[in-house]
Short mmCIF file of N, CA and C in Angstrom, two decimals:
data_model
loop_
_atom_site.label_atom_id
_atom_site.label_comp_id
_atom_site.label_asym_id
_atom_site.label_seq_id
_atom_site.Cartn_x
_atom_site.Cartn_y
_atom_site.Cartn_z
N MET A 1 -27.71 -1.13 -29.88
CA MET A 1 -28.17 0.24 -29.81
C MET A 1 -27.09 1.09 -29.16
N LYS A 2 -26.78 2.21 -29.78
CA LYS A 2 -25.75 3.12 -29.28
C LYS A 2 -26.39 4.19 -28.40
N THR A 3 -25.81 4.41 -27.21
CA THR A 3 -26.30 5.48 -26.35
C THR A 3 -25.24 6.57 -26.28
N THR A 4 -25.70 7.79 -26.23
CA THR A 4 -24.81 8.92 -26.15
C THR A 4 -25.05 9.66 -24.85
N THR A 5 -23.98 9.94 -24.15
CA THR A 5 -24.07 10.71 -22.92
C THR A 5 -23.63 12.13 -23.21
N VAL A 6 -24.46 13.08 -22.85
CA VAL A 6 -24.16 14.49 -23.06
C VAL A 6 -23.88 15.11 -21.71
N ASN A 7 -22.75 15.78 -21.60
CA ASN A 7 -22.40 16.46 -20.37
C ASN A 7 -22.61 17.96 -20.52
N TYR A 8 -23.53 18.49 -19.75
CA TYR A 8 -23.82 19.91 -19.79
C TYR A 8 -23.03 20.61 -18.68
N GLU A 9 -22.54 21.80 -19.00
CA GLU A 9 -21.93 22.65 -17.99
C GLU A 9 -23.02 23.53 -17.40
N THR A 10 -22.85 23.89 -16.15
CA THR A 10 -23.86 24.69 -15.46
C THR A 10 -23.22 25.88 -14.78
N LEU A 11 -23.83 27.04 -14.93
CA LEU A 11 -23.45 28.24 -14.20
C LEU A 11 -24.64 28.70 -13.37
N ILE A 12 -24.39 29.05 -12.14
CA ILE A 12 -25.41 29.70 -11.32
C ILE A 12 -24.94 31.14 -11.18
N VAL A 13 -25.73 32.06 -11.71
CA VAL A 13 -25.33 33.46 -11.78
C VAL A 13 -26.25 34.30 -10.91
N THR A 14 -25.64 35.10 -10.05
CA THR A 14 -26.37 36.12 -9.31
C THR A 14 -25.90 37.46 -9.85
N PHE A 15 -26.83 38.19 -10.41
CA PHE A 15 -26.52 39.48 -11.00
C PHE A 15 -26.60 40.57 -9.94
N ALA A 16 -25.85 41.64 -10.13
CA ALA A 16 -25.84 42.76 -9.20
C ALA A 16 -27.10 43.62 -9.33
N GLU A 17 -27.85 43.41 -10.40
CA GLU A 17 -29.11 44.14 -10.65
C GLU A 17 -30.19 43.11 -10.97
N PRO A 18 -31.45 43.50 -10.80
CA PRO A 18 -32.54 42.59 -11.20
C PRO A 18 -32.45 42.25 -12.69
N ILE A 19 -32.78 41.04 -13.02
CA ILE A 19 -32.71 40.59 -14.41
C ILE A 19 -33.65 41.41 -15.29
N ARG A 20 -34.80 41.80 -14.76
CA ARG A 20 -35.72 42.62 -15.57
C ARG A 20 -35.07 43.96 -15.93
N THR A 21 -34.17 44.48 -15.08
CA THR A 21 -33.44 45.70 -15.40
C THR A 21 -32.41 45.42 -16.49
N LEU A 22 -31.75 44.27 -16.41
CA LEU A 22 -30.77 43.90 -17.43
C LEU A 22 -31.41 43.70 -18.79
N ASP A 23 -32.68 43.34 -18.80
CA ASP A 23 -33.40 43.20 -20.07
C ASP A 23 -33.43 44.50 -20.85
N ASN A 24 -33.23 45.63 -20.17
CA ASN A 24 -33.19 46.93 -20.86
C ASN A 24 -32.02 47.02 -21.84
N LEU A 25 -31.00 46.21 -21.66
CA LEU A 25 -29.90 46.15 -22.63
C LEU A 25 -30.43 45.83 -24.02
N PHE A 26 -31.54 45.13 -24.07
CA PHE A 26 -32.08 44.62 -25.32
C PHE A 26 -33.24 45.46 -25.85
N ASP A 27 -33.33 46.72 -25.39
CA ASP A 27 -34.39 47.61 -25.87
C ASP A 27 -34.37 47.73 -27.39
N ASP A 28 -33.17 47.67 -27.97
CA ASP A 28 -33.05 47.69 -29.43
C ASP A 28 -32.91 46.25 -29.90
N ALA A 29 -34.03 45.52 -29.86
CA ALA A 29 -34.02 44.09 -30.18
C ALA A 29 -33.51 43.82 -31.58
N GLU A 30 -33.73 44.76 -32.48
CA GLU A 30 -33.26 44.57 -33.85
C GLU A 30 -31.73 44.51 -33.89
N ALA A 31 -31.08 45.33 -33.10
CA ALA A 31 -29.61 45.35 -33.06
C ALA A 31 -29.06 44.08 -32.41
N TRP A 32 -29.72 43.61 -31.34
CA TRP A 32 -29.24 42.45 -30.60
C TRP A 32 -29.74 41.13 -31.16
N GLY A 33 -30.86 41.16 -31.83
CA GLY A 33 -31.45 39.92 -32.30
C GLY A 33 -32.21 39.18 -31.21
N ALA A 34 -32.45 39.87 -30.10
CA ALA A 34 -33.17 39.29 -28.96
C ALA A 34 -33.83 40.43 -28.20
N ALA A 35 -34.88 40.11 -27.44
CA ALA A 35 -35.61 41.12 -26.69
C ALA A 35 -35.36 41.04 -25.19
N SER A 36 -34.59 40.02 -24.74
CA SER A 36 -34.32 39.86 -23.31
C SER A 36 -33.03 39.07 -23.12
N LEU A 37 -32.53 39.10 -21.90
CA LEU A 37 -31.33 38.34 -21.56
C LEU A 37 -31.56 36.85 -21.78
N LYS A 38 -32.70 36.35 -21.35
CA LYS A 38 -33.03 34.93 -21.55
C LYS A 38 -33.01 34.59 -23.04
N GLU A 39 -33.67 35.40 -23.84
CA GLU A 39 -33.73 35.12 -25.27
C GLU A 39 -32.34 35.14 -25.90
N TRP A 40 -31.51 36.09 -25.47
CA TRP A 40 -30.14 36.20 -26.00
C TRP A 40 -29.35 34.93 -25.69
N ILE A 41 -29.40 34.47 -24.44
CA ILE A 41 -28.64 33.28 -24.05
C ILE A 41 -29.23 32.03 -24.69
N ASP A 42 -30.54 31.93 -24.74
CA ASP A 42 -31.18 30.77 -25.36
C ASP A 42 -30.87 30.66 -26.86
N CYS A 43 -30.43 31.77 -27.47
CA CYS A 43 -30.07 31.74 -28.90
C CYS A 43 -28.79 30.93 -29.15
N TYR A 44 -27.95 30.80 -28.12
CA TYR A 44 -26.77 29.95 -28.27
C TYR A 44 -27.25 28.50 -28.36
N GLU A 45 -26.80 27.79 -29.36
CA GLU A 45 -27.20 26.40 -29.53
C GLU A 45 -26.84 25.59 -28.28
N SER A 46 -27.74 24.78 -27.82
CA SER A 46 -27.61 23.89 -26.66
C SER A 46 -27.50 24.64 -25.33
N THR A 47 -27.86 25.91 -25.29
CA THR A 47 -27.73 26.70 -24.07
C THR A 47 -29.10 27.18 -23.61
N ARG A 48 -29.35 27.07 -22.31
CA ARG A 48 -30.64 27.48 -21.76
C ARG A 48 -30.45 28.33 -20.51
N PHE A 49 -31.32 29.32 -20.38
CA PHE A 49 -31.34 30.26 -19.27
C PHE A 49 -32.61 30.01 -18.47
N THR A 50 -32.47 29.71 -17.18
CA THR A 50 -33.63 29.47 -16.33
C THR A 50 -33.59 30.46 -15.18
N LEU A 51 -34.57 31.32 -15.12
CA LEU A 51 -34.70 32.29 -14.04
C LEU A 51 -35.07 31.56 -12.76
N THR A 52 -34.32 31.82 -11.68
CA THR A 52 -34.63 31.17 -10.40
C THR A 52 -34.93 32.18 -9.30
N GLY A 53 -34.75 33.45 -9.60
CA GLY A 53 -35.03 34.52 -8.65
C GLY A 53 -34.94 35.85 -9.37
N GLU A 54 -35.18 36.92 -8.65
CA GLU A 54 -35.16 38.25 -9.26
C GLU A 54 -33.79 38.58 -9.86
N ARG A 55 -32.71 38.09 -9.21
CA ARG A 55 -31.35 38.38 -9.67
C ARG A 55 -30.56 37.11 -10.01
N THR A 56 -31.19 35.98 -9.93
CA THR A 56 -30.47 34.71 -10.06
C THR A 56 -31.01 33.87 -11.21
N ALA A 57 -30.07 33.22 -11.91
CA ALA A 57 -30.44 32.33 -13.01
C ALA A 57 -29.48 31.15 -13.06
N VAL A 58 -29.97 30.04 -13.57
CA VAL A 58 -29.15 28.88 -13.86
C VAL A 58 -29.02 28.79 -15.37
N ILE A 59 -27.79 28.69 -15.83
CA ILE A 59 -27.53 28.58 -17.26
C ILE A 59 -26.86 27.24 -17.51
N THR A 60 -27.38 26.49 -18.45
CA THR A 60 -26.78 25.22 -18.83
C THR A 60 -26.40 25.28 -20.30
N SER A 61 -25.30 24.61 -20.63
CA SER A 61 -24.86 24.58 -22.02
C SER A 61 -24.05 23.32 -22.27
N GLU A 62 -24.27 22.75 -23.43
CA GLU A 62 -23.53 21.55 -23.81
C GLU A 62 -22.10 21.90 -24.22
N TYR A 63 -21.92 22.97 -24.99
CA TYR A 63 -20.57 23.28 -25.46
C TYR A 63 -20.31 24.76 -25.71
N ASN A 64 -21.20 25.64 -25.33
CA ASN A 64 -21.00 27.07 -25.56
C ASN A 64 -20.75 27.87 -24.28
N MET A 65 -20.58 27.22 -23.14
CA MET A 65 -20.51 27.92 -21.87
C MET A 65 -19.37 28.94 -21.82
N GLU A 66 -18.24 28.61 -22.38
CA GLU A 66 -17.10 29.54 -22.37
C GLU A 66 -17.49 30.88 -22.98
N TYR A 67 -18.20 30.86 -24.10
CA TYR A 67 -18.59 32.08 -24.79
C TYR A 67 -19.70 32.82 -24.04
N VAL A 68 -20.63 32.07 -23.49
CA VAL A 68 -21.72 32.68 -22.72
C VAL A 68 -21.15 33.38 -21.49
N GLN A 69 -20.27 32.71 -20.78
CA GLN A 69 -19.68 33.30 -19.57
C GLN A 69 -18.88 34.55 -19.92
N GLU A 70 -18.10 34.49 -20.97
CA GLU A 70 -17.32 35.64 -21.39
C GLU A 70 -18.24 36.82 -21.72
N TRP A 71 -19.32 36.57 -22.44
CA TRP A 71 -20.26 37.62 -22.80
C TRP A 71 -20.90 38.22 -21.55
N LEU A 72 -21.34 37.37 -20.63
CA LEU A 72 -21.95 37.85 -19.40
C LEU A 72 -21.00 38.74 -18.61
N GLU A 73 -19.75 38.31 -18.49
CA GLU A 73 -18.77 39.08 -17.73
C GLU A 73 -18.49 40.44 -18.37
N ARG A 74 -18.59 40.53 -19.67
CA ARG A 74 -18.36 41.80 -20.38
C ARG A 74 -19.55 42.75 -20.34
N HIS A 75 -20.77 42.19 -20.38
CA HIS A 75 -21.95 43.02 -20.60
C HIS A 75 -22.92 43.13 -19.45
N THR A 76 -22.74 42.37 -18.38
CA THR A 76 -23.68 42.43 -17.27
C THR A 76 -22.93 42.54 -15.94
N PRO A 77 -23.54 43.20 -14.97
CA PRO A 77 -22.93 43.27 -13.65
C PRO A 77 -23.22 41.97 -12.86
N ILE A 78 -22.18 41.25 -12.55
CA ILE A 78 -22.34 39.96 -11.86
C ILE A 78 -21.88 40.09 -10.42
N ALA A 79 -22.74 39.70 -9.50
CA ALA A 79 -22.40 39.71 -8.08
C ALA A 79 -21.70 38.41 -7.69
N ASN A 80 -22.12 37.30 -8.31
CA ASN A 80 -21.54 35.99 -7.98
C ASN A 80 -21.77 35.04 -9.14
N LEU A 81 -20.76 34.20 -9.39
CA LEU A 81 -20.82 33.24 -10.49
C LEU A 81 -20.26 31.92 -9.98
N ILE A 82 -21.06 30.89 -10.04
CA ILE A 82 -20.65 29.56 -9.56
C ILE A 82 -20.73 28.58 -10.70
N SER A 83 -19.65 27.89 -10.95
CA SER A 83 -19.61 26.83 -11.96
C SER A 83 -19.99 25.55 -11.22
N ALA A 84 -21.07 24.92 -11.65
CA ALA A 84 -21.51 23.71 -10.94
C ALA A 84 -21.39 22.49 -11.83
#
C-alpha cells in the first residue's frame, strides 16, 4: 500500500481592519466570483481560510500559498503575517 504525505503551508494573518469590513471588497460578488474573503480564498484549490478572531485568520494551502499571499498583500491591509 502506498502512502502519500502532503505538506501544507500555513499563514497566520492579522489584518489591519476587521475581516467583516474586508468582506465589503466582495460587494460585487458577480465580478469577484465570491461573496466574502473566506469564499475567495477557499476557491483556490487545496486552500482553506479559518477565521480565528475579528482580524485574524489561519490560511492553509497545499500548493497555492504563494499566489494567495501575493493577492492578500495587494488587496488587503495586513498588520502582521506569519509563515508557520
